[in-house]
Short mmCIF file of C-alpha atoms in Angstrom, two decimals:
data_model
loop_
_atom_site.label_atom_id
_atom_site.label_comp_id
_atom_site.label_asym_id
_atom_site.label_seq_id
_atom_site.Cartn_x
_atom_site.Cartn_y
_atom_site.Cartn_z
CA MET A 46 -4.22 13.68 17.94
CA LEU A 47 -2.94 16.24 15.32
CA GLU A 48 0.90 16.97 15.16
CA PRO A 49 0.77 20.83 14.41
CA ARG A 50 4.53 21.05 13.41
CA PRO A 51 4.92 18.27 10.92
CA PRO A 52 8.85 17.26 10.49
CA ALA A 53 10.80 20.05 8.41
CA ARG A 54 11.50 17.32 5.67
CA LEU A 55 8.25 17.10 4.84
CA TRP A 56 7.96 20.90 4.60
CA LEU A 57 10.31 20.85 2.54
CA VAL A 58 8.89 18.38 -0.22
CA THR A 59 5.54 20.66 -0.05
CA ALA A 60 8.30 24.17 -0.78
CA ILE A 61 9.34 22.21 -3.79
CA MET A 62 5.45 21.03 -5.09
CA ALA A 63 5.06 25.21 -4.37
CA ALA A 64 8.07 25.68 -6.69
CA VAL A 65 7.10 23.09 -9.09
CA ILE A 66 3.94 25.04 -9.90
CA VAL A 67 5.67 28.17 -10.13
CA TYR A 68 8.07 27.08 -12.39
CA GLY A 69 5.75 24.89 -14.74
CA SER A 70 2.72 28.32 -14.68
CA LEU A 71 4.80 30.40 -15.88
CA TYR A 72 7.22 29.07 -17.89
CA PRO A 73 9.21 31.07 -19.77
CA PHE A 74 9.13 33.46 -17.56
CA ASP A 75 8.48 36.45 -20.83
CA PHE A 76 7.34 39.17 -19.08
CA ARG A 77 5.37 42.00 -20.22
CA VAL A 78 3.11 44.91 -19.69
CA PRO A 79 0.23 44.09 -21.58
CA ALA A 80 -1.26 47.69 -23.84
CA ARG A 81 -4.46 48.51 -22.53
CA GLY A 82 -4.75 45.71 -20.42
CA ILE A 83 -6.99 46.55 -17.22
CA GLY A 84 -5.28 45.38 -15.28
CA PRO A 85 -4.80 41.45 -12.89
CA LEU A 86 -6.98 41.81 -11.21
CA ALA A 87 -10.11 42.99 -12.71
CA THR A 88 -9.20 40.57 -15.76
CA PHE A 89 -9.49 37.99 -12.90
CA LEU A 90 -12.71 39.25 -11.94
CA ALA A 91 -14.09 39.39 -15.08
CA SER A 92 -13.96 35.88 -15.78
CA TRP A 93 -15.19 34.54 -12.95
CA ASP A 94 -18.17 32.87 -15.04
CA GLN A 95 -16.59 31.16 -17.51
CA ARG A 96 -16.42 27.18 -17.79
CA PRO A 97 -13.74 25.86 -18.12
CA GLY A 98 -13.15 22.61 -20.76
CA ARG A 99 -13.28 19.05 -18.60
CA GLY A 100 -9.72 18.41 -19.69
CA ASP A 101 -8.02 21.82 -18.63
CA PHE A 102 -10.68 21.46 -14.82
CA VAL A 103 -9.92 17.87 -14.46
CA ALA A 104 -5.70 19.05 -14.90
CA ASN A 105 -5.67 21.68 -13.49
CA ILE A 106 -6.62 19.37 -9.78
CA LEU A 107 -4.61 16.77 -10.88
CA LEU A 108 -1.72 20.13 -11.01
CA TYR A 109 -2.15 21.05 -7.55
CA LEU A 110 -3.46 17.58 -5.43
CA PRO A 111 0.47 17.02 -5.37
CA PHE A 112 0.68 20.38 -3.17
CA GLY A 113 -2.69 19.82 -1.08
CA PHE A 114 -0.78 16.20 -0.33
CA CYS A 115 2.47 17.39 0.40
CA PHE A 116 0.54 20.16 3.33
CA LEU A 117 -1.25 17.65 5.10
CA LEU A 118 1.04 14.73 4.32
CA GLY A 119 2.95 15.48 8.21
CA PHE A 120 -0.26 15.93 10.14
CA ARG A 121 -1.92 12.88 11.68
CA ARG A 122 -5.62 12.38 12.21
CA GLY A 123 -7.43 14.23 15.37
CA PRO A 124 -10.14 17.04 16.34
CA PHE A 125 -8.39 19.60 14.57
CA ILE A 126 -8.30 17.59 10.94
CA PRO A 127 -10.89 20.58 9.46
CA VAL A 128 -8.41 23.37 11.11
CA ALA A 129 -5.31 21.14 8.53
CA LEU A 130 -7.72 21.22 5.95
CA LEU A 131 -8.85 24.51 6.04
CA LEU A 132 -4.51 25.48 6.36
CA ALA A 133 -4.41 23.52 2.81
CA ALA A 134 -6.57 24.50 1.15
CA LEU A 135 -5.82 28.28 1.83
CA ALA A 136 -2.23 28.12 1.52
CA GLY A 137 -3.59 26.24 -1.69
CA ALA A 138 -5.63 29.15 -3.27
CA LEU A 139 -3.38 32.03 -1.86
CA LEU A 140 -0.96 30.21 -4.65
CA SER A 141 -3.39 29.54 -7.50
CA LEU A 142 -4.42 33.54 -6.62
CA SER A 143 -1.46 34.87 -7.02
CA ILE A 144 0.34 32.64 -9.92
CA GLU A 145 -2.96 33.82 -11.96
CA LEU A 146 -2.98 37.50 -11.24
CA ILE A 147 0.99 36.93 -12.18
CA GLN A 148 0.32 35.82 -15.56
CA TYR A 149 -1.50 38.12 -16.52
CA TYR A 150 2.07 39.87 -17.09
CA ASP A 151 3.10 36.59 -18.51
CA ALA A 152 3.04 36.61 -22.33
CA GLY A 153 1.23 33.54 -23.70
CA ARG A 154 0.09 33.05 -19.80
CA VAL A 155 -3.89 33.74 -19.05
CA THR A 156 -5.55 34.65 -16.29
CA ALA A 157 -8.90 32.88 -15.31
CA ALA A 158 -10.75 32.18 -12.15
CA SER A 159 -11.66 29.11 -13.52
CA ASP A 160 -8.00 28.07 -12.37
CA PHE A 161 -8.36 29.04 -9.50
CA TYR A 162 -11.49 27.71 -8.79
CA SER A 163 -10.14 23.92 -9.65
CA ASN A 164 -6.67 24.00 -8.42
CA THR A 165 -8.19 24.92 -4.93
CA ILE A 166 -10.26 21.97 -5.11
CA GLY A 167 -7.30 19.68 -6.27
CA THR A 168 -5.13 21.12 -2.76
CA LEU A 169 -8.44 20.69 -0.78
CA VAL A 170 -8.73 16.82 -2.73
CA GLY A 171 -4.36 15.91 -2.55
CA GLY A 172 -4.91 17.01 1.35
CA LEU A 173 -8.47 14.57 1.67
CA ALA A 174 -6.02 11.43 -0.01
CA ALA A 175 -3.11 12.91 2.99
CA LEU A 176 -5.53 12.30 5.58
CA ALA A 177 -6.52 8.95 4.04
CA ILE A 178 -2.93 7.54 4.06
CA GLY A 179 -2.95 7.81 7.66
CA ALA A 180 -6.58 6.60 8.48
CA SER A 181 -7.47 3.00 9.71
CA PHE A 182 -10.60 1.36 8.07
CA ARG A 183 -11.38 -1.20 5.76
CA LEU A 184 -12.98 -2.86 2.69
CA PRO A 185 -14.83 -5.39 2.35
CA PHE A 186 -12.21 -7.91 1.08
CA ILE A 187 -9.08 -5.93 0.52
CA GLY A 188 -8.39 -4.54 4.29
CA GLU A 189 -6.40 -1.77 5.25
CA ILE A 190 -5.48 -0.24 1.87
CA PRO A 191 -4.22 2.92 3.56
CA ALA A 192 -2.22 0.86 4.87
CA ARG A 193 -0.23 0.43 1.67
CA PRO A 194 0.22 3.70 0.46
CA ILE A 195 2.99 3.74 -1.78
CA PRO A 196 1.39 0.67 -4.43
CA THR A 197 -2.48 2.22 -3.61
CA LEU A 198 -0.89 6.03 -4.29
CA LEU A 199 0.95 4.15 -7.97
CA LEU A 200 -2.78 1.75 -8.48
CA LEU A 201 -4.06 5.07 -8.07
CA SER A 202 -2.58 7.16 -10.45
CA TRP A 203 -2.46 4.57 -13.35
CA LEU A 204 -6.16 4.79 -13.34
CA ALA A 205 -6.16 7.96 -13.47
CA TYR A 206 -3.76 8.47 -16.42
CA ARG A 207 -5.68 4.83 -18.21
CA LEU A 208 -9.38 6.14 -17.64
CA TYR A 209 -9.22 8.82 -18.55
CA PRO A 210 -11.82 11.37 -19.73
CA TYR A 211 -13.79 9.20 -16.17
CA VAL A 212 -16.70 10.07 -17.76
CA PRO A 213 -18.71 6.60 -18.88
CA THR A 214 -21.62 6.22 -21.14
CA ILE A 215 -24.78 4.46 -21.70
CA ASP A 216 -24.75 5.20 -26.51
CA LEU A 217 -24.70 1.33 -27.81
CA HIS A 218 -23.06 2.54 -31.15
CA LYS A 219 -20.43 3.70 -28.76
CA TYR A 220 -19.54 0.30 -26.95
CA TRP A 221 -19.22 -1.89 -30.48
CA ASN A 222 -17.03 1.32 -31.63
CA ALA A 223 -14.73 0.39 -28.06
CA LEU A 224 -14.95 -3.46 -29.16
CA LYS A 225 -14.45 -3.37 -33.07
CA PRO A 226 -11.05 -3.59 -33.55
CA ILE A 227 -11.17 -6.57 -31.40
CA VAL A 228 -14.41 -8.11 -33.35
CA LEU A 229 -13.70 -6.65 -37.11
CA THR A 230 -9.30 -5.97 -37.02
CA PRO A 231 -8.14 -7.81 -34.69
CA SER A 232 -4.31 -7.60 -34.96
CA LEU A 233 -1.45 -8.27 -32.13
CA ASP A 234 1.60 -6.81 -32.52
CA ALA A 235 4.29 -8.90 -29.82
CA TYR A 236 5.74 -5.51 -29.27
CA ASP A 237 2.70 -4.45 -28.07
CA LEU A 238 2.00 -7.70 -26.36
CA PHE A 239 5.30 -7.11 -24.58
CA ARG A 240 4.19 -3.78 -23.43
CA GLN A 241 0.89 -4.69 -22.20
CA THR A 242 2.22 -7.31 -20.29
CA ALA A 243 4.34 -5.96 -18.45
CA VAL A 244 2.26 -2.47 -17.50
CA TRP A 245 -0.09 -6.16 -16.06
CA LEU A 246 2.40 -8.02 -14.44
CA THR A 247 3.68 -4.51 -12.61
CA LEU A 248 -0.45 -3.75 -11.48
CA TYR A 249 -0.96 -7.12 -10.34
CA ALA A 250 2.37 -7.44 -7.94
CA LEU A 251 0.82 -3.61 -6.49
CA ILE A 252 -2.06 -5.93 -5.95
CA GLU A 253 -0.97 -8.01 -4.11
CA ALA A 254 1.46 -5.78 -1.62
CA ILE A 255 -2.04 -4.31 -0.84
CA VAL A 256 -3.65 -6.90 0.32
CA ARG A 257 -0.66 -9.33 0.91
CA ASN A 258 -2.66 -12.76 1.06
CA ARG A 259 -4.25 -15.45 -1.19
CA ARG A 260 -7.26 -13.52 -1.83
CA SER A 261 -4.87 -11.35 -4.42
CA ALA A 262 -5.00 -13.65 -7.70
CA PHE A 263 -8.90 -13.19 -8.03
CA LEU A 264 -8.97 -9.69 -6.76
CA ALA A 265 -6.48 -9.58 -9.52
CA LEU A 266 -8.33 -11.01 -12.18
CA LEU A 267 -11.06 -9.08 -10.53
CA PHE A 268 -9.29 -5.55 -11.16
CA ALA A 269 -8.66 -6.56 -14.33
CA ALA A 270 -12.29 -7.43 -15.64
CA ALA A 271 -13.45 -4.22 -13.66
CA VAL A 272 -10.88 -1.84 -15.63
CA LEU A 273 -11.23 -3.35 -19.25
CA CYS A 274 -15.41 -2.66 -19.41
CA ALA A 275 -14.77 0.75 -17.63
CA ARG A 276 -12.45 1.53 -20.91
CA VAL A 277 -15.67 0.64 -22.90
CA LEU A 278 -18.46 2.46 -20.86
CA ILE A 279 -15.84 5.26 -21.17
CA ILE A 280 -16.41 7.96 -24.30
CA ASP A 281 -13.53 8.35 -26.48
CA THR A 282 -12.06 4.92 -25.62
CA VAL A 283 -11.69 1.45 -27.79
CA LEU A 284 -10.23 -1.93 -26.63
CA ARG A 285 -7.67 -3.17 -28.79
CA VAL A 286 -6.34 -7.32 -28.59
CA ALA A 287 -3.00 -6.69 -27.18
CA GLU A 288 -5.05 -4.85 -23.79
CA LEU A 289 -6.76 -8.23 -23.34
CA ALA A 290 -4.27 -10.43 -24.46
CA GLY A 291 -1.26 -8.55 -22.31
CA ALA A 292 -3.89 -8.74 -18.59
CA GLY A 293 -4.63 -12.85 -19.42
CA LEU A 294 -0.53 -13.65 -20.25
CA ALA A 295 0.42 -11.81 -17.39
CA PHE A 296 -2.46 -13.54 -15.74
CA VAL A 297 -1.32 -16.44 -16.25
CA ILE A 298 2.54 -15.29 -15.53
CA TRP A 299 1.57 -14.19 -11.63
CA LEU A 300 -0.21 -17.67 -11.14
CA GLY A 301 2.88 -18.91 -11.74
CA LEU A 302 5.32 -15.83 -10.07
CA LEU A 303 2.87 -16.30 -6.67
CA THR A 304 4.15 -19.45 -5.98
CA LEU A 305 8.19 -17.79 -5.57
CA PRO A 306 9.31 -15.73 -2.56
CA ALA A 307 7.56 -11.97 -2.13
CA ARG A 308 10.94 -10.41 -3.35
CA LEU A 309 11.81 -12.88 -5.95
CA ARG A 310 8.49 -12.32 -7.79
CA ALA A 311 8.31 -8.49 -7.07
CA GLY A 312 12.05 -8.73 -8.62
CA LEU A 313 11.10 -10.26 -11.61
CA ALA A 314 7.71 -8.45 -12.14
CA ALA A 315 10.46 -5.03 -11.57
CA LEU A 316 12.62 -6.49 -14.36
CA ALA A 317 9.87 -6.75 -16.87
CA LEU A 318 8.64 -3.39 -16.25
CA CYS A 319 12.89 -1.61 -16.13
CA ALA A 320 12.72 -3.43 -19.92
CA TYR A 321 9.87 -2.13 -21.21
CA VAL A 322 10.54 1.28 -20.02
CA VAL A 323 14.33 1.46 -22.12
CA ALA A 324 12.03 -0.04 -24.83
CA LEU A 325 9.44 2.32 -24.34
CA ARG A 326 12.24 5.36 -24.34
CA LEU A 327 14.20 4.30 -26.76
CA GLU A 328 11.99 3.70 -29.54
CA PRO A 329 11.36 3.66 -32.57
CA PHE A 330 15.33 2.33 -32.06
CA GLN A 331 16.85 4.72 -35.53
CA PHE A 332 19.84 6.34 -33.51
CA GLN A 333 21.79 8.79 -35.93
CA PRO A 334 25.16 9.13 -36.33
CA VAL A 335 24.90 12.50 -34.36
CA GLY A 336 24.31 13.53 -31.39
CA ARG A 337 21.36 16.85 -30.33
CA GLY A 338 22.77 18.94 -27.16
CA PHE A 339 21.05 17.59 -23.96
CA GLY A 340 18.69 19.56 -22.64
CA TRP A 341 20.00 20.72 -18.35
CA ALA A 342 16.17 22.45 -17.82
CA PRO A 343 13.68 20.26 -16.45
CA PHE A 344 10.20 20.30 -17.18
CA LEU A 345 10.23 21.72 -21.34
CA SER A 346 8.36 18.88 -22.67
CA LEU A 347 6.50 18.61 -19.88
CA MET A 348 5.24 22.46 -20.58
CA ARG A 349 5.32 22.94 -24.36
CA GLY A 350 1.88 20.48 -24.63
CA SER A 351 -1.70 20.92 -23.65
CA LEU A 352 -1.88 20.86 -18.81
CA VAL A 353 -4.04 17.86 -20.14
CA VAL A 354 -1.16 16.26 -21.96
CA ASP A 355 1.00 17.48 -19.61
CA SER A 356 -1.07 15.32 -16.55
CA LEU A 357 -1.58 12.44 -17.71
CA ALA A 358 1.71 12.37 -19.43
CA PHE A 359 2.85 13.15 -15.17
CA LEU A 360 0.92 10.38 -14.14
CA GLU A 361 1.55 8.00 -16.42
CA LYS A 362 5.94 8.67 -15.51
CA PHE A 363 4.69 8.55 -11.46
CA PHE A 364 2.43 5.33 -12.60
CA LEU A 365 6.47 3.67 -14.36
CA TYR A 366 9.21 4.93 -12.37
CA GLY A 367 7.22 4.90 -8.82
CA SER A 368 6.56 1.04 -9.55
CA MET A 369 10.04 0.50 -10.54
CA LEU A 370 11.77 1.73 -7.26
CA TYR A 371 9.22 0.19 -5.41
CA LEU A 372 9.51 -3.40 -6.95
CA LEU A 373 13.08 -2.88 -7.34
CA GLY A 374 13.90 -1.81 -3.73
CA THR A 375 11.54 -4.57 -2.31
CA ALA A 376 13.33 -6.84 -3.71
CA LEU A 377 16.49 -5.35 -3.29
CA ALA A 378 14.88 -4.50 0.58
CA ARG A 379 16.61 -1.38 0.07
CA GLY A 380 15.08 1.84 -1.49
CA LEU A 381 18.06 3.36 -1.84
CA PRO A 382 19.97 1.31 -4.42
CA ALA A 383 16.56 1.31 -6.30
CA THR A 384 16.45 4.39 -6.15
CA ILE A 385 20.40 4.81 -7.30
CA LEU A 386 19.32 1.89 -10.47
CA VAL A 387 16.39 3.54 -11.77
CA ALA A 388 18.49 7.01 -11.99
CA VAL A 389 21.00 5.87 -13.53
CA MET A 390 18.31 3.90 -15.78
CA LEU A 391 16.39 7.00 -16.54
CA PHE A 392 19.77 9.45 -16.70
CA ALA A 393 21.07 7.23 -19.36
CA THR A 394 18.24 6.87 -21.73
CA SER A 395 17.52 10.18 -22.03
CA TRP A 396 21.70 10.91 -22.90
CA ALA A 397 20.60 8.00 -25.18
CA GLN A 398 17.53 10.03 -26.64
CA THR A 399 20.19 12.35 -28.15
CA TYR A 400 20.87 10.35 -30.75
CA LEU A 401 16.68 9.51 -30.99
CA PRO A 402 14.46 11.50 -33.98
CA GLY A 403 12.16 13.46 -32.74
CA ARG A 404 12.45 13.01 -28.92
CA SER A 405 12.94 15.02 -26.21
CA ALA A 406 16.11 14.62 -24.26
CA GLU A 407 16.61 16.22 -21.14
CA LEU A 408 16.81 15.84 -17.23
CA THR A 409 13.10 15.30 -16.52
CA ASP A 410 12.90 11.96 -16.33
CA THR A 411 15.30 11.21 -13.70
CA LEU A 412 14.68 14.53 -11.42
CA ILE A 413 10.80 13.27 -11.84
CA ALA A 414 12.08 9.67 -10.68
CA LEU A 415 14.13 11.59 -7.28
CA THR A 416 11.41 13.06 -6.32
CA ILE A 417 8.96 10.54 -6.09
CA ALA A 418 11.63 8.64 -4.43
CA VAL A 419 12.04 11.67 -1.84
CA ILE A 420 8.20 11.18 -1.85
CA PHE A 421 8.48 7.60 -1.27
CA ALA A 422 10.65 7.76 1.49
CA LEU A 423 8.14 10.46 3.29
CA LEU A 424 5.49 8.33 3.16
CA PRO A 425 4.70 6.60 6.55
CA THR A 426 4.91 2.94 6.19
CA GLU A 427 2.36 0.19 7.61
CA ARG A 428 4.16 -0.56 10.70
CA ASP A 429 3.33 4.20 11.00
CA THR A 430 -0.21 3.13 10.83
CA PRO A 431 -2.68 3.56 13.56
CA ALA A 432 -4.11 -0.41 12.94
CA THR A 433 -0.76 -1.60 12.48
CA ALA A 434 -0.03 -0.14 15.87
CA SER A 435 -2.78 -1.30 17.22
CA ARG A 436 -2.24 -4.97 16.27
CA THR A 437 1.16 -3.91 17.59
CA ARG A 438 -0.07 -2.80 21.29
CA LEU A 439 -1.84 -5.96 21.44
CA THR A 440 0.86 -8.30 20.39
CA ALA A 441 2.43 -6.86 23.60
CA ARG A 442 -0.48 -7.00 25.94
CA GLU A 443 -0.32 -10.58 24.67
CA ARG A 444 2.97 -10.98 25.77
CA ARG A 445 3.14 -9.98 28.75
CA LEU A 446 0.02 -11.81 29.90
CA ARG A 447 1.37 -14.87 28.69
CA ASP A 448 4.98 -13.72 30.37
CA TRP A 449 2.85 -13.19 33.68
CA GLN A 450 1.03 -16.53 32.87
CA ARG A 451 4.61 -18.26 33.08
CA ASP A 452 5.83 -17.00 35.87
CA GLN A 453 2.46 -18.10 37.79
CA ALA A 454 2.94 -21.35 36.48
CA ARG A 455 6.70 -21.42 37.47
CA ALA A 456 5.90 -20.97 40.45
CA LEU A 457 3.27 -23.66 41.53
CA GLY A 458 5.87 -25.86 39.50
CA VAL A 459 3.32 -25.92 36.20
CA LYS A 460 4.64 -26.28 32.93
CA LEU A 461 2.85 -24.42 30.24
CA ASP A 462 2.59 -25.58 26.49
CA GLY A 463 4.55 -22.88 24.07
#
């Protein structure tokens, strides 16, 4: 049954997501009245048939997807799901329309109906994703993916980042261009190998967290093969030796880690990922004697580039920081210490970036990690899913039946095994 009143904390997260959208869409808040303008509504209506670029269209969908996801997060499956989706779409549409009209007065911003369309679609996609998290269905060879929402979301965020622009081609010449770096000019750098190995090791750990059985090694290998083949098929992408070698080396390491306890292997994978993130944030390791000022205004670096670049950067950060939070939380069996460790690490490396040339030293990454931790805390756990609840009820019935049988057997003087 659909719960019409989600917990207040879920609405708080939704409001935070809306505030982030408003902040990012209207920054730097340089408002003025355009000279000889036709007005915000007329400008909006005049652009109804303008076709957006593929990158901007996808980026605008991704921008509103978290809002739709959080809006639906507090609801459950039931007969009123269409109403919930309609409310989510209406909320996203109203938010997007308001921002588009206000952007008419914001210098450097453009009012476009195409953004309104893509934002509304993004809200719907996010709502559907939230509903899928609470769904109960099984996939062949995999099982109940929605029962493990956190590793599933992390895996999907990496795929969305890594497989952009998502458009396959049947051009054989493109396939050859994608394989040229491997066939004609193979080269393997130690740092690239470490980076790819750490990322693939994290991916294998997430797959194992979703599947949780002995098929995880086979599915990890299948996943790696599918992603690498997709990289060859998708336009504007190339394969490098480090990707192949990193995926293979990580798989060999993962086979060894599968012999260890679950918390220990999660901790080792988390340590490898943390080492990579620290190295990534401290490149090129050329520290200057005098540091720059620290940026306390959040999300500035994510708003100075193109919308496509910013969206892909956010997806990558969501995967990296979210995976650290999840794997460290699994290893420590507690989420709060993992959140503190990740937040301190990101803040410390951000502060160190004040001594690195060309790096944006600011509070953004720490806030992103804290926001991800809050979202993870609000997501339903495996025991909250309908399928798990059903198994729990069945176990309770079996326990009652067993107790009744024992009582009857005791009354008859018969001893039962077990």
